[in-house]
Amino acid sequence: MRNRLLKAISERILLDKSFIVLLGDLGVYQMSEAMKKRPSQVINFGIMEQAMIGFSAGIAKGDFYPIIYSITPFLIDRAYEQIKLDLIYNKNNALILSAGASFDYSTLGPTHHCPHDISNLLSINHPFLSHPFTKDQSVKILNFILENRLQAYLRISNSELDIANYSNFKKSQLNPKEPKIPTFDKFVNKDSEVNNKLVILFGPDSIFLKNCKQHISNCDALLTVYGINDQLFKDLSKEIKKFKNVYIIIPYDPSQVIFRLISAISFNDKTPTLVLALHPKPDFYDNSYEKQDIFENFTEETRII
């Protein structure tokens, strides 16, 4: 997924001199040709993520649009304060592009875990977060972000989950109008005529989702969430009310997602009888497991309703 995106970015900067790519010593090989052709537009900062965010805020003030790329924990966790103050609070738009979902690099130890990025960014009201499921989807979202020069976070995983490969699902058109910012797709089970069980997936994580196939395979409808903004939770609350049982699979810290869903759901007679979130446990900071053990040994359920 990252090779596809970096190639698309390399092509973009040749057409627009206002795009400035800042690399945290990652993606240098993939962007080597672009660096030769546009050396002033592709800068390798090395392992100085805080300085990279601060620099990006400065060039954003000068009408450039920065694209910042590094590994998720180093970029989001290490430079969190700079993201909060320099980008969000001061409204300096930039694209933060990070490689690695919560546990993609789990075998390298807890220094490479990053399950808190989404909740941390939501807590400072970051306006648009995205974790696409496929390469094609990631490029589509990237193009949307760059065309509109959004304040955006694009988190790419080492794995893909293409719902089109599930033959028992068909894509459902939610709204004939394209949403201003794309956030989720709905898939309906071809064999089902009832609204009994809804599964909502928040982003890809190959091992985590593999172990959730038992929920995916026998649900009546499936929502794949690839973009998060304020409107998303309002839209999800409407979908949730159509079903009796809802399972929300979140392969990262779920605190802000659950909080915002609860805020969006109005409790009345149409509220489902069960809304259950499946997510990693908060106490996982050790080297005693590998990625394939995460779901079985390090996952818990939180009942929302």
PDB file of C-alpha atoms in Angstrom:
ATOM      1  CA  MET A   1       0.000   0.000   0.000  1.00  0.00           C
ATOM      2  CA  ARG A   2       2.778   2.445   0.892  1.00  0.00           C
ATOM      3  CA  ASN A   3       4.664   1.854  -2.388  1.00  0.00           C
ATOM      4  CA  ARG A   4       1.503   2.671  -4.343  1.00  0.00           C
ATOM      5  CA  LEU A   5       0.904   5.867  -2.364  1.00  0.00           C
ATOM      6  CA  LEU A   6       4.491   7.093  -2.538  1.00  0.00           C
ATOM      7  CA  LYS A   7       4.462   6.558  -6.290  1.00  0.00           C
ATOM      8  CA  ALA A   8       1.249   8.593  -6.567  1.00  0.00           C
ATOM      9  CA  ILE A   9       2.782  11.356  -4.429  1.00  0.00           C
ATOM     10  CA  SER A  10       5.951  11.348  -6.564  1.00  0.00           C
ATOM     11  CA  GLU A  11       3.827  11.914  -9.661  1.00  0.00           C
ATOM     12  CA  ARG A  12       1.828  14.664  -7.966  1.00  0.00           C
ATOM     13  CA  ILE A  13       4.767  16.795  -6.881  1.00  0.00           C
ATOM     14  CA  LEU A  14       6.044  16.945 -10.465  1.00  0.00           C
ATOM     15  CA  LEU A  15       2.825  18.732 -11.385  1.00  0.00           C
ATOM     16  CA  ASP A  16       2.530  21.047  -8.382  1.00  0.00           C
ATOM     17  CA  LYS A  17       5.471  22.885  -6.804  1.00  0.00           C
ATOM     18  CA  SER A  18       3.467  23.771  -3.700  1.00  0.00           C
ATOM     19  CA  PHE A  19       3.581  20.159  -2.433  1.00  0.00           C
ATOM     20  CA  ILE A  20       6.540  19.573  -0.112  1.00  0.00           C
ATOM     21  CA  VAL A  21       7.303  16.010   1.050  1.00  0.00           C
ATOM     22  CA  LEU A  22       9.070  15.567   4.395  1.00  0.00           C
ATOM     23  CA  LEU A  23      10.481  12.099   5.101  1.00  0.00           C
ATOM     24  CA  GLY A  24      11.400  10.729   8.520  1.00  0.00           C
ATOM     25  CA  ASP A  25      14.180   8.562   7.067  1.00  0.00           C
ATOM     26  CA  LEU A  26      11.476   6.362   5.543  1.00  0.00           C
ATOM     27  CA  GLY A  27      10.376   6.146   1.912  1.00  0.00           C
ATOM     28  CA  VAL A  28      13.703   7.537   0.672  1.00  0.00           C
ATOM     29  CA  TYR A  29      14.191   4.620  -1.729  1.00  0.00           C
ATOM     30  CA  GLN A  30      10.646   4.798  -3.091  1.00  0.00           C
ATOM     31  CA  MET A  31      10.959   8.540  -3.701  1.00  0.00           C
ATOM     32  CA  SER A  32      14.568   8.575  -4.948  1.00  0.00           C
ATOM     33  CA  GLU A  33      13.622   9.534  -8.518  1.00  0.00           C
ATOM     34  CA  ALA A  34      11.374  12.353  -7.314  1.00  0.00           C
ATOM     35  CA  MET A  35      14.193  13.596  -5.064  1.00  0.00           C
ATOM     36  CA  LYS A  36      16.498  13.810  -8.091  1.00  0.00           C
ATOM     37  CA  LYS A  37      13.949  15.675 -10.203  1.00  0.00           C
ATOM     38  CA  ARG A  38      12.595  17.924  -7.418  1.00  0.00           C
ATOM     39  CA  PRO A  39      15.252  18.087  -4.669  1.00  0.00           C
ATOM     40  CA  SER A  40      13.628  21.145  -3.095  1.00  0.00           C
ATOM     41  CA  GLN A  41      10.275  19.328  -2.797  1.00  0.00           C
ATOM     42  CA  VAL A  42      11.433  16.099  -1.151  1.00  0.00           C
ATOM     43  CA  ILE A  43      13.401  16.526   2.074  1.00  0.00           C
ATOM     44  CA  ASN A  44      14.676  13.693   4.249  1.00  0.00           C
ATOM     45  CA  PHE A  45      14.621  15.009   7.831  1.00  0.00           C
ATOM     46  CA  GLY A  46      15.924  11.800   9.322  1.00  0.00           C
ATOM     47  CA  ILE A  47      14.761  10.772  12.790  1.00  0.00           C
ATOM     48  CA  MET A  48      13.660  14.253  13.905  1.00  0.00           C
ATOM     49  CA  GLU A  49       9.887  13.900  13.843  1.00  0.00           C
ATOM     50  CA  GLN A  50       9.117  16.814  16.186  1.00  0.00           C
ATOM     51  CA  ALA A  51      11.237  19.170  14.085  1.00  0.00           C
ATOM     52  CA  MET A  52       9.610  17.799  10.936  1.00  0.00           C
ATOM     53  CA  ILE A  53       6.124  18.719  12.194  1.00  0.00           C
ATOM     54  CA  GLY A  54       7.271  22.174  13.291  1.00  0.00           C
ATOM     55  CA  PHE A  55       8.927  22.781   9.921  1.00  0.00           C
ATOM     56  CA  SER A  56       5.767  21.629   8.110  1.00  0.00           C
ATOM     57  CA  ALA A  57       3.710  24.197  10.044  1.00  0.00           C
ATOM     58  CA  GLY A  58       6.114  26.912   8.960  1.00  0.00           C
ATOM     59  CA  ILE A  59       5.961  26.080   5.265  1.00  0.00           C
ATOM     60  CA  ALA A  60       2.159  25.729   5.501  1.00  0.00           C
ATOM     61  CA  LYS A  61       2.118  29.383   6.600  1.00  0.00           C
ATOM     62  CA  GLY A  62       3.935  30.152   3.360  1.00  0.00           C
ATOM     63  CA  ASP A  63       1.137  28.660   1.210  1.00  0.00           C
ATOM     64  CA  PHE A  64       2.851  25.303   0.696  1.00  0.00           C
ATOM     65  CA  TYR A  65       1.121  22.018   1.449  1.00  0.00           C
ATOM     66  CA  PRO A  66       3.336  19.624   3.443  1.00  0.00           C
ATOM     67  CA  ILE A  67       3.109  15.840   3.175  1.00  0.00           C
ATOM     68  CA  ILE A  68       4.783  14.257   6.215  1.00  0.00           C
ATOM     69  CA  TYR A  69       5.745  10.576   6.149  1.00  0.00           C
ATOM     70  CA  SER A  70       7.190   8.194   8.753  1.00  0.00           C
ATOM     71  CA  ILE A  71       6.364   5.110  10.852  1.00  0.00           C
ATOM     72  CA  THR A  72       3.210   5.571  12.926  1.00  0.00           C
ATOM     73  CA  PRO A  73       4.574   5.419  16.516  1.00  0.00           C
ATOM     74  CA  PHE A  74       7.544   7.652  15.729  1.00  0.00           C
ATOM     75  CA  LEU A  75       5.444  10.231  13.937  1.00  0.00           C
ATOM     76  CA  ILE A  76       2.218  10.318  15.967  1.00  0.00           C
ATOM     77  CA  ASP A  77       3.372   9.375  19.477  1.00  0.00           C
ATOM     78  CA  ARG A  78       6.725  11.155  19.447  1.00  0.00           C
ATOM     79  CA  ALA A  79       5.500  14.350  17.763  1.00  0.00           C
ATOM     80  CA  TYR A  80       2.039  14.458  19.351  1.00  0.00           C
ATOM     81  CA  GLU A  81       2.497  17.850  21.038  1.00  0.00           C
ATOM     82  CA  GLN A  82       3.762  19.439  17.827  1.00  0.00           C
ATOM     83  CA  ILE A  83       0.798  18.029  15.889  1.00  0.00           C
ATOM     84  CA  LYS A  84      -1.559  19.408  18.536  1.00  0.00           C
ATOM     85  CA  LEU A  85      -0.061  22.892  18.750  1.00  0.00           C
ATOM     86  CA  ASP A  86       1.653  23.575  15.418  1.00  0.00           C
ATOM     87  CA  LEU A  87      -0.877  21.965  13.072  1.00  0.00           C
ATOM     88  CA  ILE A  88      -4.293  21.598  14.735  1.00  0.00           C
ATOM     89  CA  TYR A  89      -4.515  24.580  17.109  1.00  0.00           C
ATOM     90  CA  ASN A  90      -2.834  26.931  14.647  1.00  0.00           C
ATOM     91  CA  LYS A  91      -4.815  25.532  11.696  1.00  0.00           C
ATOM     92  CA  ASN A  92      -1.838  24.802   9.471  1.00  0.00           C
ATOM     93  CA  ASN A  93      -3.131  22.208   7.033  1.00  0.00           C
ATOM     94  CA  ALA A  94      -0.934  19.220   6.243  1.00  0.00           C
ATOM     95  CA  LEU A  95      -1.196  15.562   5.323  1.00  0.00           C
ATOM     96  CA  ILE A  96       0.331  13.242   7.910  1.00  0.00           C
ATOM     97  CA  LEU A  97       0.975   9.915   6.189  1.00  0.00           C
ATOM     98  CA  SER A  98       1.983   7.089   8.525  1.00  0.00           C
ATOM     99  CA  ALA A  99       3.071   3.514   7.813  1.00  0.00           C
ATOM    100  CA  GLY A 100       1.917   0.676  10.023  1.00  0.00           C
ATOM    101  CA  ALA A 101      -1.395   0.010  11.740  1.00  0.00           C
ATOM    102  CA  SER A 102      -1.552  -0.649  15.494  1.00  0.00           C
ATOM    103  CA  PHE A 103       0.293  -3.974  15.485  1.00  0.00           C
ATOM    104  CA  ASP A 104       1.789  -4.302  11.991  1.00  0.00           C
ATOM    105  CA  TYR A 105       5.279  -4.183  13.503  1.00  0.00           C
ATOM    106  CA  SER A 106       4.386  -5.897  16.777  1.00  0.00           C
ATOM    107  CA  THR A 107       7.199  -8.454  16.583  1.00  0.00           C
ATOM    108  CA  LEU A 108       9.699  -5.572  16.835  1.00  0.00           C
ATOM    109  CA  GLY A 109       8.474  -4.856  20.346  1.00  0.00           C
ATOM    110  CA  PRO A 110       6.355  -2.187  22.052  1.00  0.00           C
ATOM    111  CA  THR A 111       8.498   0.632  20.594  1.00  0.00           C
ATOM    112  CA  HIS A 112       6.748  -0.159  17.305  1.00  0.00           C
ATOM    113  CA  HIS A 113       3.189  -0.506  18.648  1.00  0.00           C
ATOM    114  CA  CYS A 114       0.843   2.380  18.016  1.00  0.00           C
ATOM    115  CA  PRO A 115      -2.746   1.573  19.010  1.00  0.00           C
ATOM    116  CA  HIS A 116      -3.458   5.043  20.445  1.00  0.00           C
ATOM    117  CA  ASP A 117      -2.955   7.232  17.368  1.00  0.00           C
ATOM    118  CA  ILE A 118      -6.612   7.481  16.321  1.00  0.00           C
ATOM    119  CA  SER A 119      -7.957   8.184  19.818  1.00  0.00           C
ATOM    120  CA  ASN A 120      -5.191  10.682  20.567  1.00  0.00           C
ATOM    121  CA  LEU A 121      -5.850  12.634  17.379  1.00  0.00           C
ATOM    122  CA  LEU A 122      -9.623  12.527  17.940  1.00  0.00           C
ATOM    123  CA  SER A 123      -9.074  13.925  21.438  1.00  0.00           C
ATOM    124  CA  ILE A 124      -7.579  17.105  19.921  1.00  0.00           C
ATOM    125  CA  ASN A 125     -10.401  17.309  17.351  1.00  0.00           C
ATOM    126  CA  HIS A 126      -8.379  16.380  14.309  1.00  0.00           C
ATOM    127  CA  PRO A 127     -10.932  16.935  11.510  1.00  0.00           C
ATOM    128  CA  PHE A 128     -10.243  13.947   9.233  1.00  0.00           C
ATOM    129  CA  LEU A 129      -8.583  10.610   9.941  1.00  0.00           C
ATOM    130  CA  SER A 130      -8.426   7.779   7.444  1.00  0.00           C
ATOM    131  CA  HIS A 131      -7.315   4.128   7.477  1.00  0.00           C
ATOM    132  CA  PRO A 132      -8.118   2.653   4.029  1.00  0.00           C
ATOM    133  CA  PHE A 133      -8.713  -1.052   3.466  1.00  0.00           C
ATOM    134  CA  THR A 134      -7.187  -1.474  -0.022  1.00  0.00           C
ATOM    135  CA  LYS A 135      -4.513   0.055  -2.284  1.00  0.00           C
ATOM    136  CA  ASP A 136      -7.126   1.470  -4.680  1.00  0.00           C
ATOM    137  CA  GLN A 137      -9.060   3.007  -1.813  1.00  0.00           C
ATOM    138  CA  SER A 138      -5.903   4.541  -0.354  1.00  0.00           C
ATOM    139  CA  VAL A 139      -5.050   6.273  -3.649  1.00  0.00           C
ATOM    140  CA  LYS A 140      -8.605   7.558  -4.014  1.00  0.00           C
ATOM    141  CA  ILE A 141      -8.512   9.040  -0.510  1.00  0.00           C
ATOM    142  CA  LEU A 142      -5.024  10.458  -1.084  1.00  0.00           C
ATOM    143  CA  ASN A 143      -6.186  12.241  -4.239  1.00  0.00           C
ATOM    144  CA  PHE A 144      -9.219  13.630  -2.401  1.00  0.00           C
ATOM    145  CA  ILE A 145      -7.009  14.965   0.411  1.00  0.00           C
ATOM    146  CA  LEU A 146      -4.445  16.545  -1.929  1.00  0.00           C
ATOM    147  CA  GLU A 147      -7.042  18.109  -4.222  1.00  0.00           C
ATOM    148  CA  ASN A 148      -8.730  19.768  -1.243  1.00  0.00           C
ATOM    149  CA  ARG A 149      -5.521  20.342   0.768  1.00  0.00           C
ATOM    150  CA  LEU A 150      -7.189  19.030   3.904  1.00  0.00           C
ATOM    151  CA  GLN A 151      -5.926  18.826   7.440  1.00  0.00           C
ATOM    152  CA  ALA A 152      -5.675  15.044   7.239  1.00  0.00           C
ATOM    153  CA  TYR A 153      -4.168  11.922   8.751  1.00  0.00           C
ATOM    154  CA  LEU A 154      -3.791   8.930   6.425  1.00  0.00           C
ATOM    155  CA  ARG A 155      -2.733   5.737   8.179  1.00  0.00           C
ATOM    156  CA  ILE A 156      -1.731   2.853   5.911  1.00  0.00           C
ATOM    157  CA  SER A 157      -1.435  -0.780   6.928  1.00  0.00           C
ATOM    158  CA  ASN A 158       0.790  -3.612   5.742  1.00  0.00           C
ATOM    159  CA  SER A 159      -2.358  -5.601   5.020  1.00  0.00           C
ATOM    160  CA  GLU A 160      -5.437  -5.265   2.853  1.00  0.00           C
ATOM    161  CA  LEU A 161      -9.009  -6.363   3.394  1.00  0.00           C
ATOM    162  CA  ASP A 162     -11.030  -6.387   0.202  1.00  0.00           C
ATOM    163  CA  ILE A 163     -14.687  -7.062   0.991  1.00  0.00           C
ATOM    164  CA  ALA A 164     -15.236  -7.775  -2.713  1.00  0.00           C
ATOM    165  CA  ASN A 165     -13.525 -11.119  -2.045  1.00  0.00           C
ATOM    166  CA  TYR A 166     -16.402 -12.091   0.255  1.00  0.00           C
ATOM    167  CA  SER A 167     -18.797 -13.560  -2.306  1.00  0.00           C
ATOM    168  CA  ASN A 168     -21.778 -13.433   0.070  1.00  0.00           C
ATOM    169  CA  PHE A 169     -21.738  -9.597   0.186  1.00  0.00           C
ATOM    170  CA  LYS A 170     -22.894  -6.975  -2.255  1.00  0.00           C
ATOM    171  CA  LYS A 171     -22.152  -3.263  -1.978  1.00  0.00           C
ATOM    172  CA  SER A 172     -25.114  -1.106  -1.007  1.00  0.00           C
ATOM    173  CA  GLN A 173     -25.578   2.485  -2.148  1.00  0.00           C
ATOM    174  CA  LEU A 174     -26.149   4.565   0.971  1.00  0.00           C
ATOM    175  CA  ASN A 175     -26.701   7.917  -0.684  1.00  0.00           C
ATOM    176  CA  PRO A 176     -26.878   8.844  -4.373  1.00  0.00           C
ATOM    177  CA  LYS A 177     -24.795  11.934  -3.610  1.00  0.00           C
ATOM    178  CA  GLU A 178     -21.072  11.537  -2.991  1.00  0.00           C
ATOM    179  CA  PRO A 179     -20.320  12.657   0.586  1.00  0.00           C
ATOM    180  CA  LYS A 180     -18.118  15.693   1.010  1.00  0.00           C
ATOM    181  CA  ILE A 181     -15.531  13.584   2.799  1.00  0.00           C
ATOM    182  CA  PRO A 182     -15.811   9.804   2.155  1.00  0.00           C
ATOM    183  CA  THR A 183     -16.002   7.815   5.387  1.00  0.00           C
ATOM    184  CA  PHE A 184     -17.541   4.324   5.022  1.00  0.00           C
ATOM    185  CA  ASP A 185     -19.018   1.721   2.688  1.00  0.00           C
ATOM    186  CA  LYS A 186     -21.954  -0.584   3.373  1.00  0.00           C
ATOM    187  CA  PHE A 187     -22.147  -4.200   2.285  1.00  0.00           C
ATOM    188  CA  VAL A 188     -25.278  -6.348   2.542  1.00  0.00           C
ATOM    189  CA  ASN A 189     -25.346 -10.114   2.899  1.00  0.00           C
ATOM    190  CA  LYS A 190     -27.010 -11.520  -0.217  1.00  0.00           C
ATOM    191  CA  ASP A 191     -28.560 -14.388   1.729  1.00  0.00           C
ATOM    192  CA  SER A 192     -30.142 -12.254   4.429  1.00  0.00           C
ATOM    193  CA  GLU A 193     -33.529 -10.530   4.409  1.00  0.00           C
ATOM    194  CA  VAL A 194     -33.480  -9.355   8.042  1.00  0.00           C
ATOM    195  CA  ASN A 195     -31.706  -6.642  10.001  1.00  0.00           C
ATOM    196  CA  ASN A 196     -30.547  -8.748  12.893  1.00  0.00           C
ATOM    197  CA  LYS A 197     -26.750  -8.406  13.036  1.00  0.00           C
ATOM    198  CA  LEU A 198     -24.569  -5.518  11.896  1.00  0.00           C
ATOM    199  CA  VAL A 199     -20.760  -5.604  11.965  1.00  0.00           C
ATOM    200  CA  ILE A 200     -18.746  -2.379  11.784  1.00  0.00           C
ATOM    201  CA  LEU A 201     -15.021  -2.572  10.960  1.00  0.00           C
ATOM    202  CA  PHE A 202     -12.783   0.356  11.842  1.00  0.00           C
ATOM    203  CA  GLY A 203      -9.762  -0.009   9.594  1.00  0.00           C
ATOM    204  CA  PRO A 204      -7.620  -2.959   8.527  1.00  0.00           C
ATOM    205  CA  ASP A 205      -5.382  -5.176  10.624  1.00  0.00           C
ATOM    206  CA  SER A 206      -4.851  -8.550   8.996  1.00  0.00           C
ATOM    207  CA  ILE A 207      -4.509 -10.818  12.034  1.00  0.00           C
ATOM    208  CA  PHE A 208      -7.090  -9.020  14.136  1.00  0.00           C
ATOM    209  CA  LEU A 209      -9.699  -9.143  11.367  1.00  0.00           C
ATOM    210  CA  LYS A 210      -8.859 -12.710  10.406  1.00  0.00           C
ATOM    211  CA  ASN A 211      -9.948 -13.777  13.861  1.00  0.00           C
ATOM    212  CA  CYS A 212     -13.139 -11.750  13.480  1.00  0.00           C
ATOM    213  CA  LYS A 213     -14.291 -13.686  10.408  1.00  0.00           C
ATOM    214  CA  GLN A 214     -16.793 -15.560  12.561  1.00  0.00           C
ATOM    215  CA  HIS A 215     -18.636 -12.263  13.033  1.00  0.00           C
ATOM    216  CA  ILE A 216     -18.178 -11.061   9.463  1.00  0.00           C
ATOM    217  CA  SER A 217     -19.314 -14.261   7.742  1.00  0.00           C
ATOM    218  CA  ASN A 218     -22.705 -14.540   9.456  1.00  0.00           C
ATOM    219  CA  CYS A 219     -23.771 -10.893   9.700  1.00  0.00           C
ATOM    220  CA  ASP A 220     -26.648  -9.340   7.775  1.00  0.00           C
ATOM    221  CA  ALA A 221     -24.773  -6.151   6.916  1.00  0.00           C
ATOM    222  CA  LEU A 222     -21.201  -4.924   7.120  1.00  0.00           C
ATOM    223  CA  LEU A 223     -19.881  -1.364   7.354  1.00  0.00           C
ATOM    224  CA  THR A 224     -16.215  -0.717   6.595  1.00  0.00           C
ATOM    225  CA  VAL A 225     -15.132   2.590   8.126  1.00  0.00           C
ATOM    226  CA  TYR A 226     -12.129   4.116   6.361  1.00  0.00           C
ATOM    227  CA  GLY A 227     -12.598   7.785   7.264  1.00  0.00           C
ATOM    228  CA  ILE A 228     -13.384   9.417  10.614  1.00  0.00           C
ATOM    229  CA  ASN A 229     -14.884  12.870  11.110  1.00  0.00           C
ATOM    230  CA  ASP A 230     -17.769  14.377  13.100  1.00  0.00           C
ATOM    231  CA  GLN A 231     -20.364  13.439  10.487  1.00  0.00           C
ATOM    232  CA  LEU A 232     -19.329   9.776  10.566  1.00  0.00           C
ATOM    233  CA  PHE A 233     -20.683   9.173  14.067  1.00  0.00           C
ATOM    234  CA  LYS A 234     -24.032  10.753  13.206  1.00  0.00           C
ATOM    235  CA  ASP A 235     -24.283   8.553  10.120  1.00  0.00           C
ATOM    236  CA  LEU A 236     -23.274   5.426  12.034  1.00  0.00           C
ATOM    237  CA  SER A 237     -25.869   6.063  14.745  1.00  0.00           C
ATOM    238  CA  LYS A 238     -28.586   6.021  12.064  1.00  0.00           C
ATOM    239  CA  GLU A 239     -27.345   2.696  10.705  1.00  0.00           C
ATOM    240  CA  ILE A 240     -26.969   1.162  14.162  1.00  0.00           C
ATOM    241  CA  LYS A 241     -30.632   1.825  14.987  1.00  0.00           C
ATOM    242  CA  LYS A 242     -31.734  -0.406  12.094  1.00  0.00           C
ATOM    243  CA  PHE A 243     -30.324  -3.555  13.726  1.00  0.00           C
ATOM    244  CA  LYS A 244     -30.928  -5.631  16.837  1.00  0.00           C
ATOM    245  CA  ASN A 245     -27.288  -6.611  17.465  1.00  0.00           C
ATOM    246  CA  VAL A 246     -24.244  -4.559  16.532  1.00  0.00           C
ATOM    247  CA  TYR A 247     -20.616  -5.683  16.762  1.00  0.00           C
ATOM    248  CA  ILE A 248     -18.010  -2.937  16.380  1.00  0.00           C
ATOM    249  CA  ILE A 249     -14.514  -4.258  15.641  1.00  0.00           C
ATOM    250  CA  ILE A 250     -11.820  -1.688  16.468  1.00  0.00           C
ATOM    251  CA  PRO A 251      -8.196  -2.904  16.094  1.00  0.00           C
ATOM    252  CA  TYR A 252      -6.826  -0.022  18.185  1.00  0.00           C
ATOM    253  CA  ASP A 253      -7.587   1.916  21.380  1.00  0.00           C
ATOM    254  CA  PRO A 254     -11.380   2.365  21.181  1.00  0.00           C
ATOM    255  CA  SER A 255     -11.920   5.040  23.849  1.00  0.00           C
ATOM    256  CA  GLN A 256     -12.651   8.069  21.661  1.00  0.00           C
ATOM    257  CA  VAL A 257     -14.587   6.050  19.074  1.00  0.00           C
ATOM    258  CA  ILE A 258     -16.858   4.561  21.755  1.00  0.00           C
ATOM    259  CA  PHE A 259     -17.278   7.935  23.480  1.00  0.00           C
ATOM    260  CA  ARG A 260     -18.314   9.639  20.247  1.00  0.00           C
ATOM    261  CA  LEU A 261     -20.672   6.843  19.276  1.00  0.00           C
ATOM    262  CA  ILE A 262     -22.414   6.997  22.644  1.00  0.00           C
ATOM    263  CA  SER A 263     -22.742  10.765  22.220  1.00  0.00           C
ATOM    264  CA  ALA A 264     -24.272  10.321  18.758  1.00  0.00           C
ATOM    265  CA  ILE A 265     -26.764   7.549  19.636  1.00  0.00           C
ATOM    266  CA  SER A 266     -30.032   8.841  21.065  1.00  0.00           C
ATOM    267  CA  PHE A 267     -31.429   6.154  23.353  1.00  0.00           C
ATOM    268  CA  ASN A 268     -35.046   5.374  22.529  1.00  0.00           C
ATOM    269  CA  ASP A 269     -37.298   2.477  21.526  1.00  0.00           C
ATOM    270  CA  LYS A 270     -35.344   1.969  18.303  1.00  0.00           C
ATOM    271  CA  THR A 271     -32.031   1.478  20.078  1.00  0.00           C
ATOM    272  CA  PRO A 272     -30.547  -2.025  19.481  1.00  0.00           C
ATOM    273  CA  THR A 273     -30.656  -4.596  22.255  1.00  0.00           C
ATOM    274  CA  LEU A 274     -26.873  -5.128  22.018  1.00  0.00           C
ATOM    275  CA  VAL A 275     -23.977  -2.935  20.878  1.00  0.00           C
ATOM    276  CA  LEU A 276     -20.640  -4.602  21.601  1.00  0.00           C
ATOM    277  CA  ALA A 277     -17.139  -3.315  20.805  1.00  0.00           C
ATOM    278  CA  LEU A 278     -14.279  -5.780  20.289  1.00  0.00           C
ATOM    279  CA  HIS A 279     -10.844  -4.214  20.729  1.00  0.00           C
ATOM    280  CA  PRO A 280      -7.331  -4.786  22.120  1.00  0.00           C
ATOM    281  CA  LYS A 281      -6.827  -4.748  25.875  1.00  0.00           C
ATOM    282  CA  PRO A 282      -5.063  -1.663  27.232  1.00  0.00           C
ATOM    283  CA  ASP A 283      -2.322  -3.670  29.004  1.00  0.00           C
ATOM    284  CA  PHE A 284      -0.258  -5.018  26.123  1.00  0.00           C
ATOM    285  CA  TYR A 285       3.118  -3.296  26.562  1.00  0.00           C
ATOM    286  CA  ASP A 286       5.443  -6.282  26.680  1.00  0.00           C
ATOM    287  CA  ASN A 287       7.273  -8.658  24.361  1.00  0.00           C
ATOM    288  CA  SER A 288       5.495 -11.823  25.445  1.00  0.00           C
ATOM    289  CA  TYR A 289       3.375 -12.256  22.331  1.00  0.00           C
ATOM    290  CA  GLU A 290       3.488 -12.152  18.584  1.00  0.00           C
ATOM    291  CA  LYS A 291       0.932 -10.587  16.302  1.00  0.00           C
ATOM    292  CA  GLN A 292      -1.052 -13.788  15.762  1.00  0.00           C
ATOM    293  CA  ASP A 293      -1.742 -13.976  19.510  1.00  0.00           C
ATOM    294  CA  ILE A 294      -3.265 -10.505  19.774  1.00  0.00           C
ATOM    295  CA  PHE A 295      -6.888 -11.368  19.177  1.00  0.00           C
ATOM    296  CA  GLU A 296      -6.943 -14.549  21.231  1.00  0.00           C
ATOM    297  CA  ASN A 297      -5.011 -13.340  24.273  1.00  0.00           C
ATOM    298  CA  PHE A 298      -5.091  -9.551  24.187  1.00  0.00           C
ATOM    299  CA  THR A 299      -8.619  -8.672  23.109  1.00  0.00           C
ATOM    300  CA  GLU A 300     -11.577  -7.725  25.263  1.00  0.00           C
ATOM    301  CA  GLU A 301     -15.205  -6.733  24.780  1.00  0.00           C
ATOM    302  CA  THR A 302     -16.841  -3.500  25.883  1.00  0.00           C
ATOM    303  CA  ARG A 303     -20.604  -3.437  25.970  1.00  0.00           C
ATOM    304  CA  ILE A 304     -21.977  -0.046  24.910  1.00  0.00           C
ATOM    305  CA  ILE A 305     -25.657  -0.963  25.133  1.00  0.00           C
TER     306      ILE A 305
END
